[in-house]
Coordinates of N, CA and C in Angstrom, one line a residue:
Chain A
D1 N -63.7 193.0 142.9 CA -63.8 191.8 142.1 C -65.3 191.1 142.3
T2 N -66.1 191.2 141.3 CA -67.4 190.7 141.3 C -67.6 189.4 140.5
E3 N -66.5 188.9 140.1 CA -66.7 187.6 139.1 C -66.4 186.2 139.7
V4 N -67.0 185.2 139.0 CA -66.7 184.1 139.6 C -65.9 183.4 138.3
T5 N -64.8 183.0 138.4 CA -63.8 182.6 137.3 C -63.5 180.9 137.3
Q6 N -63.9 180.6 136.0 CA -64.0 179.1 135.9 C -62.9 178.7 134.9
T7 N -62.1 177.6 135.2 CA -61.1 177.1 134.2 C -60.8 175.8 134.3
P8 N -60.6 175.0 133.0 CA -60.6 175.6 132.0 C -62.1 176.0 131.1
K9 N -61.9 176.8 130.1 CA -63.0 177.1 129.4 C -63.5 176.0 128.6
H10 N -62.9 175.3 128.1 CA -63.0 174.0 127.3 C -62.2 172.9 127.8
L11 N -62.8 171.6 127.7 CA -62.3 170.4 128.1 C -62.4 169.3 127.3
V12 N -61.7 168.7 126.8 CA -62.0 167.2 125.9 C -61.0 166.3 126.9
M13 N -62.1 165.1 127.1 CA -61.3 164.2 127.8 C -61.9 162.7 127.4
G14 N -61.1 161.7 127.7 CA -61.4 160.4 127.4 C -62.2 160.0 128.5
M15 N -62.9 158.6 128.3 CA -63.7 158.0 129.5 C -62.8 157.4 130.4
T16 N -61.7 157.2 130.3 CA -60.4 156.7 131.4 C -59.7 157.8 131.8
N17 N -59.9 159.0 131.4 CA -59.0 160.1 132.1 C -59.7 160.5 133.5
K18 N -58.7 161.3 134.1 CA -59.2 162.0 135.4 C -58.7 163.5 135.0
K19 N -59.8 164.4 135.4 CA -59.6 165.7 135.1 C -60.2 166.4 136.2
S20 N -59.8 167.9 136.3 CA -60.4 168.8 137.4 C -61.0 169.9 136.9
L21 N -62.2 170.3 137.3 CA -62.7 171.7 137.0 C -62.4 172.5 138.1
K22 N -62.1 174.0 137.7 CA -61.8 174.8 139.0 C -62.6 175.9 139.0
C23 N -63.0 176.5 140.1 CA -63.8 177.7 140.3 C -63.2 178.5 141.5
E24 N -63.1 180.0 141.2 CA -62.6 181.1 142.4 C -63.5 182.2 142.3
Q25 N -63.7 182.6 143.4 CA -64.6 183.8 143.7 C -63.9 184.7 144.8
H26 N -63.7 185.6 144.9 CA -63.1 186.5 145.8 C -64.4 187.5 146.4
M27 N -65.5 187.1 146.4 CA -66.8 188.3 146.6 C -67.0 188.2 148.1
G28 N -66.2 187.1 148.8 CA -66.7 186.7 150.2 C -67.7 186.1 150.4
H29 N -68.4 185.4 149.1 CA -69.5 184.4 149.4 C -69.4 183.2 150.0
R30 N -70.2 182.8 150.7 CA -69.9 181.7 151.6 C -70.7 180.6 151.0
A31 N -71.4 180.4 150.0 CA -72.3 179.4 149.2 C -71.7 179.2 147.9
M32 N -71.5 178.1 147.6 CA -70.6 177.8 146.2 C -71.6 176.7 145.8
Y33 N -71.4 176.5 144.2 CA -72.5 175.7 143.6 C -71.8 175.1 142.4
W34 N -72.0 173.9 141.9 CA -71.7 173.2 140.7 C -73.4 173.0 140.0
Y35 N -73.2 173.5 138.9 CA -74.5 173.0 138.0 C -74.0 172.6 136.9
K36 N -75.0 171.6 136.2 CA -74.9 170.9 134.9 C -75.8 171.5 134.1
Q37 N -75.2 172.1 132.8 CA -76.4 172.4 131.7 C -76.1 171.9 130.4
K38 N -77.0 171.2 130.1 CA -77.5 171.0 128.5 C -77.9 171.9 127.8
A39 N -77.3 171.7 126.5 CA -77.9 173.0 125.4 C -79.3 173.3 125.3
K40 N -79.7 174.6 125.8 CA -81.2 175.0 125.6 C -82.0 174.4 126.6
K41 N -81.1 173.9 127.7 CA -82.1 173.7 129.1 C -81.4 174.4 130.3
P42 N -82.5 174.4 131.1 CA -82.0 175.4 132.4 C -80.7 174.7 133.0
P43 N -80.3 175.4 133.7 CA -79.0 174.6 134.6 C -79.6 173.6 135.6
E44 N -78.8 172.5 135.9 CA -79.3 171.9 136.8 C -78.5 171.5 138.0
L45 N -78.9 171.7 139.1 CA -78.0 171.6 140.3 C -77.3 170.4 140.5
M46 N -76.1 170.3 140.8 CA -75.5 169.2 141.2 C -75.0 169.1 142.9
F47 N -74.1 170.1 143.3 CA -73.8 170.0 144.5 C -74.0 171.6 145.1
V48 N -73.9 171.8 146.7 CA -73.8 173.0 147.1 C -73.1 172.9 148.3
Y49 N -72.1 173.8 148.5 CA -71.2 174.0 149.5 C -71.5 175.2 150.3
S50 N -71.9 174.9 151.6 CA -72.0 176.1 152.4 C -70.7 176.3 153.6
Y51 N -70.3 177.4 153.7 CA -69.2 177.4 154.6 C -68.2 176.5 154.6
E52 N -67.8 176.0 153.4 CA -66.9 174.9 152.9 C -67.3 173.6 153.3
K53 N -68.6 173.2 153.8 CA -69.2 172.1 154.1 C -70.2 171.7 152.7
L54 N -70.1 170.4 152.6 CA -71.1 170.0 151.2 C -72.4 170.0 152.0
S55 N -73.5 170.6 151.6 CA -74.6 170.8 152.1 C -75.7 170.3 151.2
I56 N -75.3 169.7 150.1 CA -76.8 169.3 149.4 C -75.8 168.5 147.8
N57 N -76.2 167.5 148.0 CA -75.7 166.6 146.8 C -77.1 166.0 146.2
E58 N -77.5 166.5 144.9 CA -78.5 166.3 144.3 C -78.4 164.7 143.5
S59 N -78.0 163.6 144.2 CA -77.9 162.3 143.9 C -76.9 162.2 142.6
V60 N -75.8 162.9 142.5 CA -74.9 162.9 141.2 C -74.1 161.7 141.4
P61 N -74.0 161.1 140.1 CA -73.0 159.9 140.3 C -71.5 160.3 140.9
S62 N -71.1 159.1 141.6 CA -69.8 159.3 142.1 C -68.5 159.6 141.0
R63 N -68.7 159.3 140.0 CA -67.7 159.9 138.7 C -67.3 161.2 139.0
F64 N -68.3 162.1 139.6 CA -68.2 163.5 140.0 C -67.9 163.6 141.2
S65 N -66.8 164.4 141.8 CA -66.3 164.4 143.0 C -65.9 166.1 143.6
P66 N -66.9 166.6 144.6 CA -66.5 168.2 144.7 C -65.6 168.2 145.6
E67 N -64.9 169.2 145.7 CA -64.1 169.5 146.7 C -64.0 171.3 147.0
C68 N -63.8 171.7 148.2 CA -64.1 173.0 148.5 C -62.7 173.4 149.5
P69 N -61.6 173.5 148.8 CA -60.3 173.7 149.7 C -60.4 174.8 150.9
N70 N -61.2 175.8 150.2 CA -61.5 177.1 151.0 C -62.3 178.0 150.9
S71 N -62.8 178.9 151.5 CA -63.9 179.8 151.1 C -64.0 180.4 149.7
S72 N -62.8 180.4 148.9 CA -62.7 181.2 147.6 C -62.7 180.0 146.4
L73 N -62.4 179.0 146.6 CA -62.1 177.7 145.8 C -63.2 176.8 145.6
L74 N -63.6 176.3 144.6 CA -64.2 175.1 144.2 C -64.2 174.2 143.1
N75 N -63.6 172.9 143.5 CA -63.1 171.9 142.5 C -64.2 170.8 141.9
L76 N -64.0 170.5 140.7 CA -64.9 169.2 140.5 C -64.2 168.2 140.2
H77 N -63.7 167.1 140.7 CA -63.0 166.2 140.0 C -63.7 165.2 139.4
L78 N -63.3 165.1 138.0 CA -64.1 164.0 137.1 C -63.2 162.7 136.9
H79 N -63.9 161.5 136.7 CA -63.5 160.3 136.7 C -64.1 159.4 136.1
A80 N -63.8 158.7 134.9 CA -64.6 157.6 134.3 C -65.9 158.1 133.7
L81 N -65.8 159.3 133.1 CA -67.1 160.1 132.6 C -67.5 159.2 131.4
Q82 N -69.1 159.4 131.2 CA -69.7 158.9 129.9 C -70.0 160.0 129.0
P83 N -69.9 159.8 127.9 CA -70.3 160.8 126.8 C -71.5 161.7 126.8
E84 N -72.3 160.9 127.9 CA -73.7 161.8 128.2 C -73.5 162.9 129.1
D85 N -72.2 162.7 129.7 CA -71.6 163.8 130.7 C -71.2 164.9 130.0
S86 N -71.1 165.3 128.7 CA -70.4 166.1 128.0 C -71.8 167.3 128.0
A87 N -71.3 168.5 128.6 CA -72.4 169.5 129.1 C -71.5 171.0 129.4
L88 N -72.4 171.9 129.5 CA -71.6 173.1 130.1 C -71.6 173.2 131.8
Y89 N -70.5 173.1 132.3 CA -70.5 173.0 134.0 C -70.2 174.4 134.5
L90 N -71.4 174.7 135.2 CA -71.3 176.3 135.7 C -71.1 176.3 137.1
C91 N -70.1 176.9 137.6 CA -69.9 177.3 138.9 C -70.7 178.3 139.3
A92 N -71.2 178.8 140.5 CA -71.9 179.8 141.0 C -71.7 180.1 142.6
S93 N -71.6 181.3 143.0 CA -71.5 181.6 144.5 C -72.5 182.4 144.8
S94 N -72.7 182.5 146.3 CA -73.9 183.6 146.4 C -73.4 183.6 148.0
Q95 N -74.1 185.3 148.5 CA -74.1 185.3 150.0 C -75.1 184.4 150.4
D96 N -75.1 184.7 152.0 CA -76.1 184.0 152.6 C -77.3 184.7 152.4
R97 N -78.5 183.7 152.2 CA -80.0 184.2 151.8 C -80.4 185.3 152.7
T98 N -79.9 185.6 154.0 CA -80.5 186.5 154.8 C -79.6 187.7 154.7
A99 N -78.8 187.9 154.0 CA -77.9 189.3 154.3 C -78.3 190.3 153.6
N100 N -78.4 191.2 154.0 CA -79.1 192.5 153.9 C -79.0 192.9 152.1
N101 N -77.8 192.4 151.6 CA -77.4 193.1 150.3 C -77.5 191.7 149.5
Y102 N -78.5 190.8 149.6 CA -78.3 189.5 149.0 C -78.7 190.1 147.2
Y103 N -78.1 189.2 146.3 CA -78.0 189.9 145.0 C -78.3 188.5 144.2
G104 N -78.5 187.3 144.6 CA -78.9 186.2 144.0 C -77.6 185.7 143.7
Y105 N -77.4 184.6 142.8 CA -76.4 183.9 142.3 C -75.6 184.6 141.2
T106 N -74.3 184.6 141.4 CA -73.3 185.1 140.5 C -72.7 183.9 139.8
F107 N -72.9 183.7 138.4 CA -72.6 182.3 137.6 C -71.1 182.7 137.0
G108 N -70.3 181.5 137.1 CA -68.9 181.8 136.1 C -69.6 181.5 134.8
S109 N -68.5 181.5 133.9 CA -68.8 181.4 132.4 C -68.6 180.1 131.9
G110 N -68.5 179.4 132.5 CA -68.7 177.6 132.5 C -67.6 177.0 131.9
T111 N -67.1 175.7 132.0 CA -66.5 175.0 131.5 C -67.4 174.1 130.4
R112 N -67.0 174.0 129.1 CA -67.6 173.3 128.1 C -66.8 172.1 127.9
L113 N -67.6 170.7 128.6 CA -66.8 169.7 128.9 C -67.4 168.7 127.7
T114 N -66.4 168.0 127.0 CA -66.9 167.2 126.1 C -66.2 165.6 126.1
V115 N -66.7 164.5 126.5 CA -66.3 163.4 126.8 C -66.2 162.4 125.3
V116 N -65.1 162.0 125.2 CA -65.1 161.3 124.1 C -64.7 159.8 124.3
Chain B
G1 N -91.4 167.8 143.1 CA -90.8 169.2 143.6 C -91.5 170.3 142.8
Q2 N -90.9 171.4 143.4 CA -91.5 172.6 142.7 C -91.2 172.7 141.3
Q3 N -92.0 173.5 140.0 CA -92.0 173.4 138.9 C -92.3 174.8 138.6
L4 N -91.6 175.3 137.4 CA -92.0 176.7 137.0 C -92.4 176.6 135.6
N5 N -93.4 177.1 135.1 CA -93.8 177.4 133.7 C -93.6 178.6 133.3
Q6 N -92.3 178.7 132.2 CA -92.1 179.9 131.7 C -92.7 179.9 130.3
S7 N -93.4 180.9 129.8 CA -93.7 181.3 128.5 C -93.4 182.4 127.9
P8 N -93.3 182.8 126.5 CA -93.4 181.7 125.4 C -91.9 181.0 125.8
Q9 N -92.0 179.9 124.9 CA -90.7 179.2 124.8 C -89.6 180.0 124.1
S10 N -89.9 180.4 122.7 CA -89.3 181.4 122.1 C -90.0 182.6 121.4
M11 N -89.4 183.6 121.2 CA -89.9 184.6 120.6 C -89.1 185.4 119.5
F12 N -89.9 185.6 118.3 CA -89.0 186.3 117.2 C -89.6 187.6 116.9
I13 N -88.9 189.0 117.1 CA -89.2 190.2 117.2 C -88.5 191.0 116.3
Q14 N -89.3 192.3 116.3 CA -88.4 193.3 115.0 C -87.7 194.0 116.2
E15 N -86.7 194.7 115.9 CA -85.7 195.5 116.6 C -86.8 196.7 116.9
G16 N -86.8 197.3 118.0 CA -87.7 198.3 118.7 C -89.0 197.7 119.3
E17 N -89.2 196.1 119.1 CA -90.6 196.0 119.5 C -90.4 195.8 121.2
D18 N -91.4 195.8 122.0 CA -91.6 195.6 123.4 C -91.5 193.8 123.6
V19 N -90.8 193.4 124.4 CA -91.2 191.9 124.8 C -91.7 191.8 126.0
S20 N -92.4 190.6 126.2 CA -92.9 190.4 127.7 C -92.8 188.8 127.6
M21 N -92.4 188.1 128.8 CA -92.2 186.9 129.1 C -92.8 186.7 130.8
N22 N -93.3 185.4 131.1 CA -93.5 185.3 132.5 C -93.3 183.9 132.8
C23 N -93.3 183.7 133.9 CA -93.2 182.5 135.0 C -94.2 182.4 135.8
T24 N -94.9 181.1 136.0 CA -95.9 180.7 137.1 C -95.3 179.3 137.7
S25 N -95.8 179.5 139.1 CA -95.2 178.3 139.8 C -96.5 177.7 140.4
S26 N -96.1 176.5 140.8 CA -97.2 175.7 141.5 C -97.3 175.7 142.8
S27 N -96.3 176.8 143.5 CA -96.1 176.7 145.0 C -95.2 178.5 145.1
I28 N -95.2 178.8 146.2 CA -94.6 180.2 146.1 C -93.5 180.2 146.5
F29 N -92.8 181.4 146.1 CA -91.2 181.5 146.4 C -91.2 182.8 146.9
N30 N -90.0 183.0 147.7 CA -89.7 184.2 148.5 C -88.6 185.0 147.6
T31 N -88.3 184.6 146.8 CA -87.5 185.6 145.8 C -87.8 185.1 144.4
W32 N -87.9 186.0 143.4 CA -87.5 185.6 141.9 C -86.5 186.6 141.3
L33 N -85.9 185.6 140.5 CA -84.4 186.1 139.8 C -85.0 185.9 138.3
W34 N -84.4 186.9 137.5 CA -84.5 186.8 136.2 C -83.0 186.7 135.7
Y35 N -82.6 186.0 134.7 CA -81.1 185.6 134.1 C -81.3 185.8 132.7
K36 N -80.3 186.2 132.1 CA -80.1 186.1 130.7 C -78.9 185.4 130.2
Q37 N -78.8 184.5 129.3 CA -77.7 183.6 129.1 C -77.2 183.9 127.6
D38 N -76.1 184.3 127.2 CA -75.7 184.3 125.9 C -74.8 182.7 125.5
P39 N -74.6 182.7 124.2 CA -74.2 181.3 124.0 C -72.7 181.1 124.4
G40 N -72.7 180.0 125.1 CA -71.2 179.9 125.5 C -70.9 180.5 126.8
E41 N -71.8 181.2 127.3 CA -71.6 181.8 128.7 C -72.5 181.5 129.7
G42 N -72.3 181.9 130.9 CA -72.9 181.4 132.2 C -74.3 182.4 132.3
P43 N -75.6 182.2 133.0 CA -76.4 183.4 133.2 C -75.9 184.4 133.9
V44 N -76.4 185.3 133.3 CA -76.1 187.0 134.2 C -77.3 186.9 134.5
L45 N -77.2 187.7 135.9 CA -78.4 188.2 136.8 C -78.8 189.5 136.3
L46 N -80.2 189.5 136.0 CA -80.6 191.1 135.4 C -81.4 191.6 136.4
I47 N -82.3 191.3 137.1 CA -83.2 191.8 138.1 C -83.6 190.3 139.3
A48 N -83.4 191.2 140.5 CA -84.0 190.2 141.7 C -85.2 190.8 142.1
L49 N -86.0 190.1 142.7 CA -87.3 190.5 143.3 C -87.6 189.8 144.7
Y50 N -87.5 190.7 145.9 CA -87.7 190.0 147.0 C -89.1 190.2 147.6
K51 N -90.1 190.9 147.4 CA -91.1 191.0 148.1 C -92.4 191.0 146.8
A52 N -93.4 190.4 147.5 CA -94.8 190.3 146.6 C -95.1 191.6 146.3
G53 N -95.6 191.6 144.9 CA -96.0 193.0 144.6 C -94.8 194.0 144.1
E54 N -93.6 193.5 144.6 CA -92.5 194.4 143.9 C -92.2 194.7 142.4
L55 N -92.3 195.8 141.8 CA -92.0 196.3 140.5 C -90.6 196.8 140.3
T56 N -89.6 196.5 139.5 CA -88.2 196.9 139.4 C -87.8 196.7 138.3
S57 N -86.9 198.0 138.1 CA -86.4 198.2 136.9 C -85.1 198.2 136.7
N58 N -84.5 198.0 135.6 CA -83.1 197.9 135.3 C -83.1 198.2 133.9
G59 N -82.7 199.6 133.5 CA -82.5 200.2 132.2 C -84.0 199.9 131.4
R60 N -84.1 199.2 130.5 CA -84.9 198.9 129.4 C -85.9 197.8 130.0
L61 N -85.3 197.1 131.3 CA -85.9 195.7 131.9 C -86.8 196.4 132.8
T62 N -88.0 195.6 133.0 CA -88.9 195.7 134.0 C -89.3 194.4 134.5
A63 N -89.3 194.1 135.9 CA -90.0 192.8 136.5 C -90.7 192.8 137.4
Q64 N -91.8 192.2 137.9 CA -92.6 192.2 138.8 C -92.8 191.1 139.5
F65 N -92.7 190.8 140.6 CA -93.0 189.6 141.9 C -94.7 189.6 141.9
G66 N -95.1 188.6 141.4 CA -96.8 188.5 141.7 C -97.1 188.5 143.1
I67 N -98.4 189.2 143.1 CA -99.2 189.5 144.6 C -99.0 187.8 145.4
T68 N -99.4 187.1 144.5 CA -99.5 185.7 145.2 C -98.4 184.8 145.6
R69 N -97.2 185.4 145.0 CA -95.5 185.1 145.1 C -95.8 183.7 144.3
K70 N -96.5 183.7 143.3 CA -96.5 182.3 142.5 C -96.2 182.6 141.1
D71 N -95.9 183.8 141.0 CA -95.6 184.3 139.3 C -94.7 185.5 139.3
S72 N -94.1 185.5 138.1 CA -93.3 186.7 137.7 C -93.3 187.2 136.3
F73 N -93.1 188.4 136.2 CA -93.1 188.8 134.5 C -91.8 189.6 134.2
L74 N -91.2 189.4 133.1 CA -90.2 190.3 132.9 C -90.7 191.0 131.3
N75 N -90.6 192.4 131.5 CA -90.7 193.1 130.2 C -89.5 193.6 129.7
I76 N -89.2 193.8 128.4 CA -87.9 194.3 127.7 C -88.5 195.5 126.5
S77 N -88.4 196.5 126.7 CA -88.9 197.8 126.0 C -88.0 198.0 124.9
A78 N -88.2 198.5 123.7 CA -87.4 199.0 122.5 C -86.3 198.0 122.6
S79 N -86.6 196.7 122.3 CA -85.6 195.7 122.1 C -84.5 196.2 120.9
I80 N -83.3 195.6 121.2 CA -82.0 196.0 120.1 C -81.3 194.5 120.1
P81 N -80.5 194.5 119.1 CA -80.0 193.1 118.8 C -79.3 192.4 119.8
S82 N -78.7 193.3 120.5 CA -77.9 192.4 121.7 C -79.1 192.0 122.7
D83 N -80.2 192.0 122.6 CA -81.0 191.4 123.6 C -81.1 190.0 123.2
V84 N -80.6 189.4 122.3 CA -80.7 188.2 121.7 C -80.3 187.1 122.9
G85 N -81.0 186.3 123.4 CA -80.3 185.2 124.0 C -81.3 184.4 124.6
I86 N -81.2 183.6 125.8 CA -82.1 182.8 126.5 C -82.4 183.4 127.9
Y87 N -83.5 183.7 128.2 CA -83.9 184.5 129.3 C -84.4 183.1 130.3
F88 N -83.9 183.0 131.4 CA -84.4 182.4 132.6 C -85.3 183.0 133.5
C89 N -86.2 182.5 134.0 CA -86.6 183.1 135.6 C -86.3 181.9 136.5
A90 N -86.1 182.2 137.8 CA -85.5 181.3 138.9 C -86.2 181.7 140.2
G91 N -86.8 180.7 140.8 CA -87.2 181.0 142.3 C -86.4 180.3 143.2
Q92 N -86.3 181.2 144.4 CA -85.8 180.6 145.6 C -86.6 180.9 146.8
N93 N -86.3 179.9 147.7 CA -87.2 180.2 149.3 C -86.0 180.0 150.1
S94 N -86.4 180.8 151.4 CA -85.7 180.7 152.4 C -86.0 179.2 153.0
G95 N -85.1 179.0 154.3 CA -85.3 177.9 155.0 C -84.3 176.9 154.6
G96 N -84.5 175.5 154.9 CA -83.8 174.4 154.8 C -83.3 174.4 153.4
S97 N -83.9 174.5 152.2 CA -83.4 174.5 151.2 C -83.2 175.9 150.4
N98 N -82.7 177.0 151.2 CA -82.6 178.1 150.8 C -81.6 178.5 149.7
Y99 N -80.6 177.4 149.4 CA -79.8 177.6 148.4 C -80.0 177.3 146.9
K100 N -81.1 176.4 147.0 CA -81.3 176.0 145.7 C -82.3 177.0 144.8
L101 N -82.2 177.0 143.6 CA -82.9 177.8 142.7 C -83.7 176.7 141.9
T102 N -84.9 177.2 141.5 CA -85.5 176.5 140.6 C -85.8 177.2 139.3
F103 N -85.3 176.8 138.2 CA -85.3 177.3 137.3 C -86.5 177.2 136.3
G104 N -87.1 178.0 135.5 CA -87.9 177.9 134.2 C -87.1 177.3 133.2
K105 N -87.9 177.0 132.2 CA -87.3 176.4 130.8 C -86.4 177.3 129.9
G106 N -86.8 178.6 130.2 CA -86.1 179.6 129.2 C -87.1 180.1 128.3
T107 N -87.0 181.1 127.8 CA -87.4 181.7 126.7 C -86.4 182.3 125.8
L108 N -86.1 181.6 124.6 CA -85.3 182.3 123.4 C -85.9 183.4 122.8
L109 N -84.9 184.4 122.8 CA -85.5 185.9 122.2 C -84.6 185.8 121.0
T110 N -85.1 185.8 119.9 CA -84.5 186.5 118.5 C -84.7 187.8 118.2
V111 N -84.0 189.0 118.1 CA -84.1 190.1 117.5 C -83.9 190.3 116.2
N112 N -84.9 190.6 115.2 CA -84.4 191.0 113.9 C -84.1 192.3 113.8
P113 N -82.9 192.8 113.1 CA -82.5 194.1 113.0 C -83.4 194.9 111.7

């Protein structure tokens, strides 16, 4: 299995809703990431988990709450979002940078989030 | 922070033509990555470069890691309609921030059949 699987593929939520995005990989990667991407822009890093511990939070508002239940799963909990949070949310995973067979990040297909 | 300048921003070419795009950085990277992104999908890794001066091919794609470690280029030969998409370069370093990728702004490629 060489994929990062994200669910759902599309999500529409109101500003008072609580929802979660899910990400799963079975490649044995020990680093997992959440990125946010606006149309025709590069991905922007939000969070990094390394060995199931949060190692980087790029000053993301608290209405986004990440969780890493185990080495294969990564969640992003959403609450009280704003319309400007509408974007493609990408999950990615990677091996340790020092691994001999490091091949960069593997990205999922993303969740297209619309906040109404 | 580190910034990548990727050019051109967009390209319109005829099927069969060769394409070249490049990225330059204000500081050095230990790894250069090239991704392609189709609409509604996540970026897909095309080529990874690990050593200064390295030249790597993947089918019709060729990429090089600049000697100064501050630049990289990607060439696509004999373009076909399915090459359409946005191409991103990304740089990565080892050390405390070794998990972070710095992305270029992307090159939008359109191929006319």
